[in-house]
Amino acid sequence: MNDASKRVPLRRVVTGFDEAGKSVVAQDGGCDFVLDKSPAWIVTDLWMTSDDAAADASKKEACTNDISLMPPSGGSVFRVVQFAPDKDYMGKWDADAAFASVGHHTNDAQNRPSDEEAGKIARPKGMHQTDTVDYAIVMSGEIWLVMDEGETLLKAGDILIQRATNHGWSNRSDSPALVAFALLDQSKK
């Protein structure tokens, strides 16, 4: 489990309507929808929508404490993930258990390199694929996006459009990486 004192504080501002129908700031403060059971990451869900309530500004709260990797069917989830440096958790992390805790699975078994590839490819544990289009913005730090073929270093300010492909994350720096994600469900109904 992560040390909560290492969690970067996030401020969430949510708009809505007052009793007279005027636009107001309905919420301004921290966010309590946090999953910090893995040494590799801390997930904070900021807002989510379902296919039938995307623009319901009267809704008081959209998130739940039951954090799932996937957004609701036909919906979206906006979250921030704080990735710990690899050196802080390597050898202490059960990727399969971590992904199971968010209702998903890894593709690690099928991603293990062959004997010829061993030593050439440093695929992180936790490679996964979702039926989502993800918009990601690196807020601070840096993180490697690892694909089946190749990898790319993303730094603060970089933007990623992740289109339902198999991928993983590797923070090879000495500091946490903070990445904001908007996941849009693309599953076939």
PDB file of C-alpha atoms in Angstrom:
ATOM      1  CA  MET A   1       0.000   0.000   0.000  1.00  0.00           C
ATOM      2  CA  ASN A   2       1.180   3.508  -0.765  1.00  0.00           C
ATOM      3  CA  ASP A   3       2.104   5.944   1.955  1.00  0.00           C
ATOM      4  CA  ALA A   4      -0.777   8.463   1.852  1.00  0.00           C
ATOM      5  CA  SER A   5       1.636  11.213   2.883  1.00  0.00           C
ATOM      6  CA  LYS A   6       3.322  10.795  -0.524  1.00  0.00           C
ATOM      7  CA  ARG A   7       0.080  11.469  -2.376  1.00  0.00           C
ATOM      8  CA  VAL A   8       0.071  14.714  -4.331  1.00  0.00           C
ATOM      9  CA  PRO A   9      -2.907  16.800  -3.138  1.00  0.00           C
ATOM     10  CA  LEU A  10      -5.471  17.508  -5.837  1.00  0.00           C
ATOM     11  CA  ARG A  11      -8.077  20.277  -5.844  1.00  0.00           C
ATOM     12  CA  ARG A  12     -11.338  19.500  -7.645  1.00  0.00           C
ATOM     13  CA  VAL A  13     -13.705  22.316  -8.681  1.00  0.00           C
ATOM     14  CA  VAL A  14     -17.144  21.193  -9.913  1.00  0.00           C
ATOM     15  CA  THR A  15     -19.823  23.490 -11.334  1.00  0.00           C
ATOM     16  CA  GLY A  16     -23.578  23.121 -11.040  1.00  0.00           C
ATOM     17  CA  PHE A  17     -26.773  25.107 -10.530  1.00  0.00           C
ATOM     18  CA  ASP A  18     -28.305  26.737  -7.475  1.00  0.00           C
ATOM     19  CA  GLU A  19     -32.007  26.627  -6.574  1.00  0.00           C
ATOM     20  CA  ALA A  20     -32.676  29.575  -8.919  1.00  0.00           C
ATOM     21  CA  GLY A  21     -31.041  27.808 -11.852  1.00  0.00           C
ATOM     22  CA  LYS A  22     -27.954  30.037 -11.814  1.00  0.00           C
ATOM     23  CA  SER A  23     -24.547  28.534 -12.482  1.00  0.00           C
ATOM     24  CA  VAL A  24     -22.372  28.178  -9.392  1.00  0.00           C
ATOM     25  CA  VAL A  25     -19.286  26.417  -8.145  1.00  0.00           C
ATOM     26  CA  ALA A  26     -20.973  23.471  -6.444  1.00  0.00           C
ATOM     27  CA  GLN A  27     -17.803  21.894  -5.002  1.00  0.00           C
ATOM     28  CA  ASP A  28     -14.306  23.153  -4.364  1.00  0.00           C
ATOM     29  CA  GLY A  29     -11.847  21.010  -2.464  1.00  0.00           C
ATOM     30  CA  GLY A  30     -10.041  17.715  -2.302  1.00  0.00           C
ATOM     31  CA  CYS A  31     -11.313  14.447  -3.671  1.00  0.00           C
ATOM     32  CA  ASP A  32     -11.882  11.359  -1.527  1.00  0.00           C
ATOM     33  CA  PHE A  33     -12.281   8.777  -4.306  1.00  0.00           C
ATOM     34  CA  VAL A  34      -8.783   7.337  -4.026  1.00  0.00           C
ATOM     35  CA  LEU A  35      -7.378   3.854  -4.577  1.00  0.00           C
ATOM     36  CA  ASP A  36      -3.941   3.488  -3.011  1.00  0.00           C
ATOM     37  CA  LYS A  37      -3.581  -0.253  -2.426  1.00  0.00           C
ATOM     38  CA  SER A  38      -0.824  -0.771  -4.993  1.00  0.00           C
ATOM     39  CA  PRO A  39       2.765   0.353  -4.444  1.00  0.00           C
ATOM     40  CA  ALA A  40       2.929   1.190  -8.171  1.00  0.00           C
ATOM     41  CA  TRP A  41       0.166   3.789  -8.368  1.00  0.00           C
ATOM     42  CA  ILE A  42      -2.379   5.945  -6.597  1.00  0.00           C
ATOM     43  CA  VAL A  43      -5.618   6.464  -8.562  1.00  0.00           C
ATOM     44  CA  THR A  44      -7.910   9.425  -7.832  1.00  0.00           C
ATOM     45  CA  ASP A  45     -11.232   9.494  -9.677  1.00  0.00           C
ATOM     46  CA  LEU A  46     -12.407  13.073 -10.175  1.00  0.00           C
ATOM     47  CA  TRP A  47     -15.632  12.620 -12.164  1.00  0.00           C
ATOM     48  CA  MET A  48     -17.462  10.026 -14.209  1.00  0.00           C
ATOM     49  CA  THR A  49     -20.419   9.922 -16.543  1.00  0.00           C
ATOM     50  CA  SER A  50     -22.707   7.197 -17.802  1.00  0.00           C
ATOM     51  CA  ASP A  51     -24.407   7.167 -21.182  1.00  0.00           C
ATOM     52  CA  ASP A  52     -27.637   8.555 -19.749  1.00  0.00           C
ATOM     53  CA  ALA A  53     -26.286  11.297 -17.478  1.00  0.00           C
ATOM     54  CA  ALA A  54     -23.386  12.928 -19.286  1.00  0.00           C
ATOM     55  CA  ALA A  55     -24.475  16.537 -18.761  1.00  0.00           C
ATOM     56  CA  ASP A  56     -26.614  16.265 -15.622  1.00  0.00           C
ATOM     57  CA  ALA A  57     -25.407  19.378 -13.760  1.00  0.00           C
ATOM     58  CA  SER A  58     -27.838  18.716 -10.906  1.00  0.00           C
ATOM     59  CA  LYS A  59     -25.910  15.601  -9.881  1.00  0.00           C
ATOM     60  CA  LYS A  60     -24.153  16.175  -6.551  1.00  0.00           C
ATOM     61  CA  GLU A  61     -21.507  13.473  -6.917  1.00  0.00           C
ATOM     62  CA  ALA A  62     -20.608  11.219  -9.823  1.00  0.00           C
ATOM     63  CA  CYS A  63     -17.807   9.098  -8.364  1.00  0.00           C
ATOM     64  CA  THR A  64     -17.931   6.180  -5.982  1.00  0.00           C
ATOM     65  CA  ASN A  65     -15.392   4.522  -3.726  1.00  0.00           C
ATOM     66  CA  ASP A  66     -15.607   1.430  -5.960  1.00  0.00           C
ATOM     67  CA  ILE A  67     -12.886   2.484  -8.394  1.00  0.00           C
ATOM     68  CA  SER A  68     -12.758   0.494 -11.631  1.00  0.00           C
ATOM     69  CA  LEU A  69     -10.216   0.729 -14.425  1.00  0.00           C
ATOM     70  CA  MET A  70     -13.010   0.955 -16.989  1.00  0.00           C
ATOM     71  CA  PRO A  71     -15.536   3.794 -17.221  1.00  0.00           C
ATOM     72  CA  PRO A  72     -19.249   2.974 -17.031  1.00  0.00           C
ATOM     73  CA  SER A  73     -20.747   1.474 -20.188  1.00  0.00           C
ATOM     74  CA  GLY A  74     -21.127   4.269 -22.731  1.00  0.00           C
ATOM     75  CA  GLY A  75     -19.591   6.721 -20.276  1.00  0.00           C
ATOM     76  CA  SER A  76     -16.340   8.269 -19.204  1.00  0.00           C
ATOM     77  CA  VAL A  77     -14.083   8.677 -16.199  1.00  0.00           C
ATOM     78  CA  PHE A  78     -11.678  11.528 -15.476  1.00  0.00           C
ATOM     79  CA  ARG A  79      -8.886  10.586 -13.115  1.00  0.00           C
ATOM     80  CA  VAL A  80      -5.362  11.368 -12.043  1.00  0.00           C
ATOM     81  CA  VAL A  81      -2.844   8.583 -11.551  1.00  0.00           C
ATOM     82  CA  GLN A  82       0.312   9.087  -9.541  1.00  0.00           C
ATOM     83  CA  PHE A  83       2.911   6.579 -10.755  1.00  0.00           C
ATOM     84  CA  ALA A  84       5.646   5.714  -8.270  1.00  0.00           C
ATOM     85  CA  PRO A  85       9.204   5.382  -9.535  1.00  0.00           C
ATOM     86  CA  ASP A  86       9.827   1.798 -10.700  1.00  0.00           C
ATOM     87  CA  LYS A  87      12.669   1.388  -8.188  1.00  0.00           C
ATOM     88  CA  ASP A  88      10.222   1.978  -5.312  1.00  0.00           C
ATOM     89  CA  TYR A  89       8.046  -1.059  -6.064  1.00  0.00           C
ATOM     90  CA  MET A  90       9.807  -3.464  -8.409  1.00  0.00           C
ATOM     91  CA  GLY A  91       9.894  -6.901  -6.809  1.00  0.00           C
ATOM     92  CA  LYS A  92       7.146  -5.891  -4.327  1.00  0.00           C
ATOM     93  CA  TRP A  93       4.243  -5.613  -6.752  1.00  0.00           C
ATOM     94  CA  ASP A  94       1.696  -8.225  -7.775  1.00  0.00           C
ATOM     95  CA  ALA A  95       0.443  -6.693 -11.024  1.00  0.00           C
ATOM     96  CA  ASP A  96      -2.308  -9.292 -11.439  1.00  0.00           C
ATOM     97  CA  ALA A  97      -3.707  -8.537  -7.960  1.00  0.00           C
ATOM     98  CA  ALA A  98      -3.447  -4.784  -8.536  1.00  0.00           C
ATOM     99  CA  PHE A  99      -5.400  -4.978 -11.786  1.00  0.00           C
ATOM    100  CA  ALA A 100      -7.941  -7.376 -10.256  1.00  0.00           C
ATOM    101  CA  SER A 101      -8.597  -4.729  -7.568  1.00  0.00           C
ATOM    102  CA  VAL A 102      -9.852  -2.403 -10.331  1.00  0.00           C
ATOM    103  CA  GLY A 103     -11.872  -5.088 -12.115  1.00  0.00           C
ATOM    104  CA  HIS A 104      -9.410  -5.792 -14.909  1.00  0.00           C
ATOM    105  CA  HIS A 105      -6.492  -8.060 -15.797  1.00  0.00           C
ATOM    106  CA  THR A 106      -2.999  -7.762 -17.187  1.00  0.00           C
ATOM    107  CA  ASN A 107      -1.784  -9.202 -20.446  1.00  0.00           C
ATOM    108  CA  ASP A 108       1.545 -10.094 -18.862  1.00  0.00           C
ATOM    109  CA  ALA A 109       1.403 -13.820 -19.695  1.00  0.00           C
ATOM    110  CA  GLN A 110       1.079 -13.148 -23.414  1.00  0.00           C
ATOM    111  CA  ASN A 111       3.605 -10.303 -23.275  1.00  0.00           C
ATOM    112  CA  ARG A 112       6.517 -12.204 -21.802  1.00  0.00           C
ATOM    113  CA  PRO A 113       9.420 -11.953 -24.234  1.00  0.00           C
ATOM    114  CA  SER A 114      10.812 -15.043 -25.902  1.00  0.00           C
ATOM    115  CA  ASP A 115      14.266 -16.248 -24.891  1.00  0.00           C
ATOM    116  CA  GLU A 116      15.715 -14.390 -27.893  1.00  0.00           C
ATOM    117  CA  GLU A 117      14.024 -11.162 -26.812  1.00  0.00           C
ATOM    118  CA  ALA A 118      14.918 -11.459 -23.127  1.00  0.00           C
ATOM    119  CA  GLY A 119      17.365  -8.747 -22.216  1.00  0.00           C
ATOM    120  CA  LYS A 120      16.423  -6.652 -25.243  1.00  0.00           C
ATOM    121  CA  ILE A 121      12.885  -5.735 -24.214  1.00  0.00           C
ATOM    122  CA  ALA A 122      12.059  -4.253 -20.823  1.00  0.00           C
ATOM    123  CA  ARG A 123       8.292  -4.611 -20.789  1.00  0.00           C
ATOM    124  CA  PRO A 124       6.886  -3.598 -17.424  1.00  0.00           C
ATOM    125  CA  LYS A 125       4.514  -5.762 -15.446  1.00  0.00           C
ATOM    126  CA  GLY A 126       0.980  -4.530 -15.872  1.00  0.00           C
ATOM    127  CA  MET A 127       0.703  -4.417 -19.662  1.00  0.00           C
ATOM    128  CA  HIS A 128      -3.015  -4.115 -20.371  1.00  0.00           C
ATOM    129  CA  GLN A 129      -5.625  -3.215 -22.967  1.00  0.00           C
ATOM    130  CA  THR A 130      -9.030  -1.595 -22.509  1.00  0.00           C
ATOM    131  CA  ASP A 131     -11.982  -0.882 -24.799  1.00  0.00           C
ATOM    132  CA  THR A 132     -11.456   2.849 -24.341  1.00  0.00           C
ATOM    133  CA  VAL A 133     -10.005   5.882 -26.018  1.00  0.00           C
ATOM    134  CA  ASP A 134      -7.864   7.585 -23.389  1.00  0.00           C
ATOM    135  CA  TYR A 135      -6.729  11.192 -23.442  1.00  0.00           C
ATOM    136  CA  ALA A 136      -3.722  11.603 -21.159  1.00  0.00           C
ATOM    137  CA  ILE A 137      -1.781  14.693 -20.109  1.00  0.00           C
ATOM    138  CA  VAL A 138       1.435  14.383 -18.135  1.00  0.00           C
ATOM    139  CA  MET A 139       1.044  16.964 -15.369  1.00  0.00           C
ATOM    140  CA  SER A 140       4.433  16.487 -13.711  1.00  0.00           C
ATOM    141  CA  GLY A 141       7.382  14.153 -13.871  1.00  0.00           C
ATOM    142  CA  GLU A 142       8.041  11.799 -16.737  1.00  0.00           C
ATOM    143  CA  ILE A 143       6.900   8.320 -17.674  1.00  0.00           C
ATOM    144  CA  TRP A 144       7.624   5.795 -20.392  1.00  0.00           C
ATOM    145  CA  LEU A 145       4.709   4.539 -22.490  1.00  0.00           C
ATOM    146  CA  VAL A 146       5.585   0.945 -23.405  1.00  0.00           C
ATOM    147  CA  MET A 147       3.885  -0.668 -26.401  1.00  0.00           C
ATOM    148  CA  ASP A 148       4.116  -4.148 -27.920  1.00  0.00           C
ATOM    149  CA  GLU A 149       6.702  -2.650 -30.274  1.00  0.00           C
ATOM    150  CA  GLY A 150       8.703   0.251 -28.896  1.00  0.00           C
ATOM    151  CA  GLU A 151       8.380   2.827 -26.162  1.00  0.00           C
ATOM    152  CA  THR A 152       8.143   6.614 -25.870  1.00  0.00           C
ATOM    153  CA  LEU A 153       9.181   8.963 -23.083  1.00  0.00           C
ATOM    154  CA  LEU A 154       6.410  11.374 -22.063  1.00  0.00           C
ATOM    155  CA  LYS A 155       7.274  14.489 -20.036  1.00  0.00           C
ATOM    156  CA  ALA A 156       5.261  17.193 -18.277  1.00  0.00           C
ATOM    157  CA  GLY A 157       3.000  18.885 -20.817  1.00  0.00           C
ATOM    158  CA  ASP A 158       3.004  15.975 -23.266  1.00  0.00           C
ATOM    159  CA  ILE A 159      -0.351  14.639 -24.450  1.00  0.00           C
ATOM    160  CA  LEU A 160      -1.174  11.055 -25.415  1.00  0.00           C
ATOM    161  CA  ILE A 161      -4.158   9.702 -27.334  1.00  0.00           C
ATOM    162  CA  GLN A 162      -4.272   5.996 -26.369  1.00  0.00           C
ATOM    163  CA  ARG A 163      -6.615   4.109 -28.709  1.00  0.00           C
ATOM    164  CA  ALA A 164      -7.498   0.738 -27.158  1.00  0.00           C
ATOM    165  CA  THR A 165      -4.003  -0.657 -27.657  1.00  0.00           C
ATOM    166  CA  ASN A 166      -1.992  -2.940 -25.396  1.00  0.00           C
ATOM    167  CA  HIS A 167       0.312  -0.778 -23.291  1.00  0.00           C
ATOM    168  CA  GLY A 168       2.110  -0.370 -19.991  1.00  0.00           C
ATOM    169  CA  TRP A 169       3.830   2.320 -17.939  1.00  0.00           C
ATOM    170  CA  SER A 170       7.356   2.599 -16.586  1.00  0.00           C
ATOM    171  CA  ASN A 171       8.547   5.459 -14.383  1.00  0.00           C
ATOM    172  CA  ARG A 172      12.333   5.202 -14.610  1.00  0.00           C
ATOM    173  CA  SER A 173      12.927   8.498 -12.808  1.00  0.00           C
ATOM    174  CA  ASP A 174      13.446   9.160  -9.105  1.00  0.00           C
ATOM    175  CA  SER A 175      10.196  11.151  -8.705  1.00  0.00           C
ATOM    176  CA  PRO A 176       6.500  10.322  -9.024  1.00  0.00           C
ATOM    177  CA  ALA A 177       4.821  11.028 -12.357  1.00  0.00           C
ATOM    178  CA  LEU A 178       1.368  12.612 -12.251  1.00  0.00           C
ATOM    179  CA  VAL A 179      -0.836  11.896 -15.280  1.00  0.00           C
ATOM    180  CA  ALA A 180      -4.437  13.032 -15.881  1.00  0.00           C
ATOM    181  CA  PHE A 181      -6.577  10.622 -17.903  1.00  0.00           C
ATOM    182  CA  ALA A 182     -10.001  10.914 -19.509  1.00  0.00           C
ATOM    183  CA  LEU A 183     -11.171   7.402 -20.464  1.00  0.00           C
ATOM    184  CA  LEU A 184     -14.073   7.142 -22.917  1.00  0.00           C
ATOM    185  CA  ASP A 185     -15.824   3.782 -23.197  1.00  0.00           C
ATOM    186  CA  GLN A 186     -15.701   2.285 -26.696  1.00  0.00           C
ATOM    187  CA  SER A 187     -17.036  -1.191 -25.903  1.00  0.00           C
ATOM    188  CA  LYS A 188     -19.480  -2.712 -28.320  1.00  0.00           C
ATOM    189  CA  LYS A 189     -23.006  -2.780 -26.944  1.00  0.00           C
TER     190      LYS A 189
END
